[in-house]
mmCIF file of C-alpha atoms and ligand atoms in Angstrom:
data_model
loop_
_atom_site.group_PDB
_atom_site.id
_atom_site.type_symbol
_atom_site.label_atom_id
_atom_site.label_comp_id
_atom_site.label_asym_id
_atom_site.label_seq_id
_atom_site.Cartn_x
_atom_site.Cartn_y
_atom_site.Cartn_z
ATOM 1 C CA MET I 234 -25.548 -0.759 -9.643
ATOM 2 C CA PRO I 235 -24.176 3.096 -9.639
ATOM 3 C CA LEU I 236 -24.319 4.178 -5.904
ATOM 4 C CA LYS I 237 -26.901 6.899 -5.185
ATOM 5 C CA TRP I 238 -25.774 10.440 -5.662
ATOM 6 C CA VAL I 239 -26.974 13.010 -2.817
ATOM 7 C CA LEU I 240 -26.457 16.440 -3.012
ATOM 8 C CA THR I 241 -26.153 18.177 0.524
ATOM 9 C CA LYS I 242 -24.231 21.242 1.765
ATOM 10 C CA THR I 243 -23.344 19.611 5.000
ATOM 11 C CA CYS I 244 -21.644 16.684 5.801
ATOM 12 C CA LYS I 245 -23.530 13.904 6.981
ATOM 13 C CA ASN I 246 -21.632 12.415 9.487
ATOM 14 C CA CYS I 247 -20.597 15.568 11.821
ATOM 15 C CA LYS I 248 -22.985 18.317 10.081
ATOM 16 C CA CYS I 249 -20.174 20.381 9.518
ATOM 17 C CA PRO I 250 -20.244 22.729 6.410
ATOM 18 C CA ARG I 251 -18.597 20.669 3.699
ATOM 19 C CA ASP I 252 -16.779 23.777 2.049
ATOM 20 C CA GLY I 253 -14.756 24.461 5.243
ATOM 21 C CA HIS I 254 -13.926 20.976 6.047
ATOM 22 C CA GLU I 255 -10.523 20.416 6.963
ATOM 23 C CA VAL I 256 -10.229 16.839 8.064
ATOM 24 C CA VAL I 257 -10.692 15.476 4.802
ATOM 25 C CA ALA I 258 -9.429 12.042 6.015
ATOM 26 C CA GLU I 259 -12.139 11.676 8.656
ATOM 27 C CA HIS I 260 -14.581 11.329 5.934
ATOM 28 C CA GLY I 261 -12.790 10.082 3.013
ATOM 29 C CA ALA I 262 -13.375 10.333 -0.518
ATOM 30 C CA ARG I 263 -16.676 8.757 -0.480
ATOM 31 C CA SER I 264 -18.181 11.439 1.923
ATOM 32 C CA ARG I 265 -16.460 14.257 -0.186
ATOM 33 C CA LEU I 266 -18.079 13.129 -3.614
ATOM 34 C CA GLY I 267 -21.522 12.991 -1.714
ATOM 35 C CA PHE I 268 -21.957 9.431 -1.807
ATOM 36 C CA VAL I 269 -24.050 7.878 1.330
ATOM 37 C CA ALA I 270 -22.275 6.137 3.973
ATOM 38 C CA ASN I 271 -21.689 2.700 3.160
ATOM 39 C CA HIS I 272 -23.411 0.994 6.618
ATOM 40 C CA ASP I 273 -22.309 -2.371 5.291
ATOM 41 C CA SER I 274 -18.528 -1.830 5.368
ATOM 42 C CA LEU I 275 -16.189 -2.711 7.998
ATOM 43 C CA ASP I 276 -15.234 -0.119 10.671
ATOM 44 C CA ALA I 277 -12.090 1.116 9.547
ATOM 45 C CA ARG I 278 -10.878 2.503 12.934
ATOM 46 C CA SER I 279 -11.573 -0.462 14.868
ATOM 47 C CA LEU I 280 -9.222 -2.336 12.714
ATOM 48 C CA GLY I 281 -6.520 0.410 12.686
ATOM 49 C CA TYR I 282 -6.986 2.044 9.457
ATOM 50 C CA THR I 283 -8.439 5.160 8.276
ATOM 51 C CA PHE I 284 -10.127 3.561 5.195
ATOM 52 C CA VAL I 285 -11.286 -0.123 4.343
ATOM 53 C CA PRO I 286 -12.249 -0.859 0.831
ATOM 54 C CA PRO I 287 -15.834 -1.486 0.547
ATOM 55 C CA GLY I 288 -16.963 -5.015 -0.173
ATOM 56 C CA LEU I 289 -14.565 -6.712 2.284
ATOM 57 C CA THR I 290 -16.538 -8.297 5.401
ATOM 58 C CA SER I 291 -13.373 -9.687 7.705
ATOM 59 C CA ALA I 292 -10.431 -8.292 9.086
ATOM 60 C CA ARG I 293 -8.685 -11.174 7.336
ATOM 61 C CA GLN I 294 -9.805 -9.574 4.073
ATOM 62 C CA VAL I 295 -8.336 -6.419 5.102
ATOM 63 C CA ASP I 296 -5.066 -7.872 5.863
ATOM 64 C CA GLN I 297 -5.121 -9.578 2.641
ATOM 65 C CA TYR I 298 -5.848 -6.411 0.661
ATOM 66 C CA TYR I 299 -3.394 -4.637 2.225
ATOM 67 C CA SER I 300 -0.517 -6.980 1.883
ATOM 68 C CA THR I 301 -0.374 -6.603 -1.968
ATOM 69 C CA LEU I 302 0.329 -2.705 -1.237
ATOM 70 C CA PRO I 303 3.708 -1.126 -0.729
ATOM 71 C CA SER I 304 3.906 -0.483 3.297
ATOM 72 C CA GLU I 305 3.984 3.164 2.981
ATOM 73 C CA GLU I 306 0.693 3.151 1.179
ATOM 74 C CA VAL I 307 -1.273 1.559 3.811
ATOM 75 C CA PRO I 308 -3.613 4.257 5.665
ATOM 76 C CA LYS I 309 -3.039 2.917 9.314
ATOM 77 C CA LEU I 310 -3.822 5.166 11.727
ATOM 78 C CA GLY I 311 -1.064 7.947 12.399
ATOM 79 C CA SER I 312 1.004 6.565 9.672
ATOM 80 C CA LYS I 313 2.626 8.058 6.633
ATOM 81 C CA GLY I 314 -0.022 6.172 4.558
ATOM 82 C CA GLU I 315 -2.742 8.298 6.409
ATOM 83 C CA MET I 316 -1.005 11.569 5.549
ATOM 84 C CA LEU I 317 -0.441 10.274 1.698
ATOM 85 C CA ARG I 318 -4.412 9.282 1.530
ATOM 86 C CA SER I 319 -5.430 13.036 2.825
ATOM 87 C CA GLN I 320 -3.085 14.603 0.034
ATOM 88 C CA ARG I 321 -4.495 12.125 -2.557
ATOM 89 C CA ILE I 322 -7.995 13.046 -1.462
ATOM 90 C CA VAL I 323 -7.555 17.100 -1.751
ATOM 91 C CA ARG I 324 -5.563 16.418 -5.130
ATOM 92 C CA GLN I 325 -7.640 13.596 -7.259
ATOM 93 C CA LEU I 326 -11.142 15.068 -5.936
ATOM 94 C CA PRO I 327 -10.552 18.750 -6.380
ATOM 95 C CA LYS I 328 -13.640 20.683 -4.596
ATOM 96 C CA GLN I 329 -14.382 22.539 -7.749
ATOM 97 C CA ASP I 330 -15.061 19.631 -9.609
ATOM 98 C CA LEU I 331 -17.440 18.520 -6.876
ATOM 99 C CA SER I 332 -20.501 20.691 -6.680
ATOM 100 C CA LEU I 333 -21.453 24.153 -8.039
ATOM 101 C CA SER I 334 -21.414 25.445 -4.474
ATOM 102 C CA ALA I 335 -17.912 24.424 -4.196
ATOM 103 C CA CYS I 336 -16.792 26.376 -7.084
ATOM 104 C CA LYS I 337 -16.506 29.972 -6.540
ATOM 105 C CA PHE I 338 -15.507 31.055 -10.269
ATOM 106 C CA VAL I 339 -18.389 29.807 -12.346
ATOM 107 C CA GLU I 340 -19.753 32.874 -14.292
ATOM 108 C CA PRO I 341 -23.613 32.525 -14.563
ATOM 109 C CA GLU I 342 -23.820 32.184 -18.230
ATOM 110 C CA TYR I 343 -21.743 28.972 -17.630
ATOM 111 C CA ALA I 344 -23.345 27.372 -14.604
ATOM 112 C CA ASN I 345 -25.505 25.350 -16.589
ATOM 113 C CA SER I 346 -23.033 23.594 -18.645
ATOM 114 C CA TYR I 347 -20.760 23.297 -15.411
ATOM 115 C CA GLN I 348 -24.097 21.691 -13.559
ATOM 116 C CA ASP I 349 -24.555 19.340 -16.956
ATOM 117 C CA PHE I 350 -20.719 18.301 -16.720
ATOM 118 C CA ILE I 351 -21.426 17.198 -13.141
ATOM 119 C CA THR I 352 -24.780 15.455 -13.861
ATOM 120 C CA GLY I 353 -23.192 13.586 -16.606
ATOM 121 C CA ARG I 354 -20.427 12.535 -15.076
ATOM 122 C CA ASN I 355 -22.280 11.182 -12.132
ATOM 123 C CA GLN I 356 -24.782 9.306 -14.302
ATOM 124 C CA VAL I 357 -22.218 7.534 -16.387
ATOM 125 C CA ALA I 358 -18.772 7.888 -15.330
ATOM 126 C CA LEU I 359 -18.074 8.213 -11.358
ATOM 127 C CA ASP I 360 -18.305 5.015 -8.976
ATOM 128 C CA VAL I 361 -16.390 3.741 -6.089
ATOM 129 C CA GLY I 362 -14.612 0.245 -6.677
ATOM 130 C CA LEU I 363 -15.268 -2.899 -4.293
ATOM 131 C CA ALA I 364 -12.691 -5.080 -3.136
ATOM 132 C CA LYS I 365 -13.645 -8.950 -3.558
ATOM 133 C CA ALA I 366 -12.252 -12.354 -3.167
ATOM 134 C CA THR I 367 -10.712 -13.200 -6.599
ATOM 135 C CA PRO I 368 -12.533 -15.499 -8.883
ATOM 136 C CA PRO I 369 -10.703 -18.221 -10.674
ATOM 137 C CA ASN I 370 -8.355 -17.465 -13.501
ATOM 138 C CA SER I 371 -8.818 -13.595 -13.427
ATOM 139 C CA ILE I 372 -6.502 -11.427 -15.378
ATOM 140 C CA CYS I 373 -5.861 -7.883 -14.179
ATOM 141 C CA ALA I 374 -7.441 -5.387 -16.607
ATOM 142 C CA ASP I 375 -4.266 -3.030 -15.954
ATOM 143 C CA CYS I 376 -1.024 -5.422 -16.132
ATOM 144 C CA SER I 377 -2.637 -8.332 -17.787
ATOM 145 C CA LYS I 378 -0.863 -10.717 -15.151
ATOM 146 C CA PRO I 379 -2.916 -13.298 -13.267
ATOM 147 C CA ILE I 380 -4.590 -12.547 -9.905
ATOM 148 C CA HIS I 381 -4.137 -15.169 -7.849
ATOM 149 C CA SER I 382 -7.546 -16.531 -6.336
ATOM 150 C CA THR I 383 -6.062 -16.225 -2.721
ATOM 151 C CA GLN I 384 -6.060 -12.463 -3.304
ATOM 152 C CA ILE I 385 -8.508 -9.647 -3.001
ATOM 153 C CA SER I 386 -9.107 -8.094 -6.298
ATOM 154 C CA VAL I 387 -10.944 -4.659 -7.135
ATOM 155 C CA THR I 388 -13.611 -4.402 -9.347
ATOM 156 C CA ALA I 389 -15.411 -1.468 -11.143
ATOM 157 C CA LEU I 390 -18.878 -1.972 -11.860
ATOM 158 C CA ARG I 391 -19.286 0.346 -14.508
ATOM 159 C CA LEU I 392 -16.526 -1.732 -16.441
ATOM 160 C CA GLY I 393 -18.645 -4.740 -16.086
ATOM 161 C CA ASP I 394 -16.163 -8.139 -14.947
ATOM 162 C CA ALA I 395 -12.897 -6.210 -15.139
ATOM 163 C CA VAL I 396 -10.794 -6.878 -11.869
ATOM 164 C CA TRP I 397 -7.705 -5.201 -11.004
ATOM 165 C CA HIS I 398 -4.707 -5.785 -8.475
ATOM 166 C CA PRO I 399 -5.070 -3.369 -5.677
ATOM 167 C CA SER I 400 -1.819 -1.882 -6.658
ATOM 168 C CA CYS I 401 -2.754 -1.637 -10.130
ATOM 169 C CA PHE I 402 -5.935 0.271 -9.522
ATOM 170 C CA LYS I 403 -4.622 3.812 -10.741
ATOM 171 C CA CYS I 404 -5.313 6.709 -12.725
ATOM 172 C CA LYS I 405 -4.265 6.277 -16.368
ATOM 173 C CA THR I 406 -2.986 9.886 -16.690
ATOM 174 C CA CYS I 407 -1.104 10.543 -13.111
ATOM 175 C CA ASP I 408 -0.357 6.599 -12.457
ATOM 176 C CA ASP I 409 -1.445 7.124 -8.582
ATOM 177 C CA LEU I 410 -3.326 5.007 -6.874
ATOM 178 C CA LEU I 411 -6.901 5.900 -6.895
ATOM 179 C CA VAL I 412 -8.003 7.316 -3.387
ATOM 180 C CA ASP I 413 -10.793 5.149 -1.638
ATOM 181 C CA LEU I 414 -11.122 3.223 -4.751
ATOM 182 C CA ALA I 415 -12.543 6.593 -6.386
ATOM 183 C CA TYR I 416 -12.744 6.182 -10.016
ATOM 184 C CA CYS I 417 -14.253 7.974 -13.088
ATOM 185 C CA VAL I 418 -14.278 6.138 -16.447
ATOM 186 C CA TYR I 419 -13.533 7.579 -19.880
ATOM 187 C CA GLU I 420 -13.516 5.536 -22.873
ATOM 188 C CA ASP I 421 -13.304 2.285 -20.880
ATOM 189 C CA ASN I 422 -10.174 3.276 -19.206
ATOM 190 C CA ILE I 423 -10.197 4.672 -15.284
ATOM 191 C CA TYR I 424 -8.965 8.412 -14.235
ATOM 192 C CA CYS I 425 -9.110 10.196 -10.872
ATOM 193 C CA GLU I 426 -11.685 12.548 -11.118
ATOM 194 C CA ARG I 427 -9.188 15.562 -11.451
ATOM 195 C CA HIS I 428 -8.147 13.524 -14.686
ATOM 196 C CA TYR I 429 -11.605 12.797 -15.968
ATOM 197 C CA ALA I 430 -12.308 16.342 -15.581
ATOM 198 C CA GLU I 431 -9.098 17.239 -17.986
ATOM 199 C CA LYS I 432 -10.448 14.767 -20.456
ATOM 200 C CA ASN I 433 -13.620 16.939 -20.717
ATOM 201 C CA GLU I 434 -11.658 20.077 -20.742
ATOM 202 C CA ALA I 435 -13.472 21.379 -23.824
ATOM 203 C CA LYS I 436 -16.664 21.527 -21.915
ATOM 204 C CA VAL I 437 -15.539 22.791 -18.658
ATOM 205 C CA ARG I 438 -12.368 24.771 -19.588
ATOM 206 C CA ARG I 439 -14.053 28.168 -19.212
ATOM 207 C CA LEU I 440 -15.514 26.975 -15.850
ATOM 208 C CA ARG I 441 -11.919 26.145 -14.110
HETATM 209 ZN ZN1 ZN G 144 -17.928 16.675 8.443
HETATM 210 ZN ZN1 ZN G 145 -2.194 -5.905 -12.162
HETATM 211 ZN ZN1 ZN G 146 -5.214 11.197 -12.386
#
């Protein structure tokens, strides 16, 4: 089921105005996208990370998940991986794509089509992947190789039963790991928000 979309001008966590938010890693992609906090997820910081994927229920599963990523990509507190994650959030989730209030360049006559783009994207394309124990005989939707049942895999509810190796959950255009598992679906492929918006360039060209 798609996550609930909430339009708020201030960040729910610390009440800061989201536009002026410097510390992107603190709140993560989920907050930047306006999704409500996932109260079921593990507390990343107490496990030594800045992010742990939703869907996992134990520290052991988190370690299993991260053991399949290159070590420099693991967002441990104070690590290079933490910095890379912050950079990805800014790169993959451009603020001007996220809400009208963050976009300072929309001419009034385009505001409606811009809002239509955002509404359509949020209703049919955008979501956050879930990590889970891998069902038997799973094949990765990206590399087409088996995912061992002892490993953790990533699922994208917008694409049904498909599963990915954590290291294969990437944008089809930039081949970058999807930060905090935030993805958009376009013609049955997954993209970062930036490149999903590019695919819709005809609709949004005048707005960017
Ligand atoms: Zn904040
Ligand atoms: Zn794969
Ligand atoms: Zn991309």
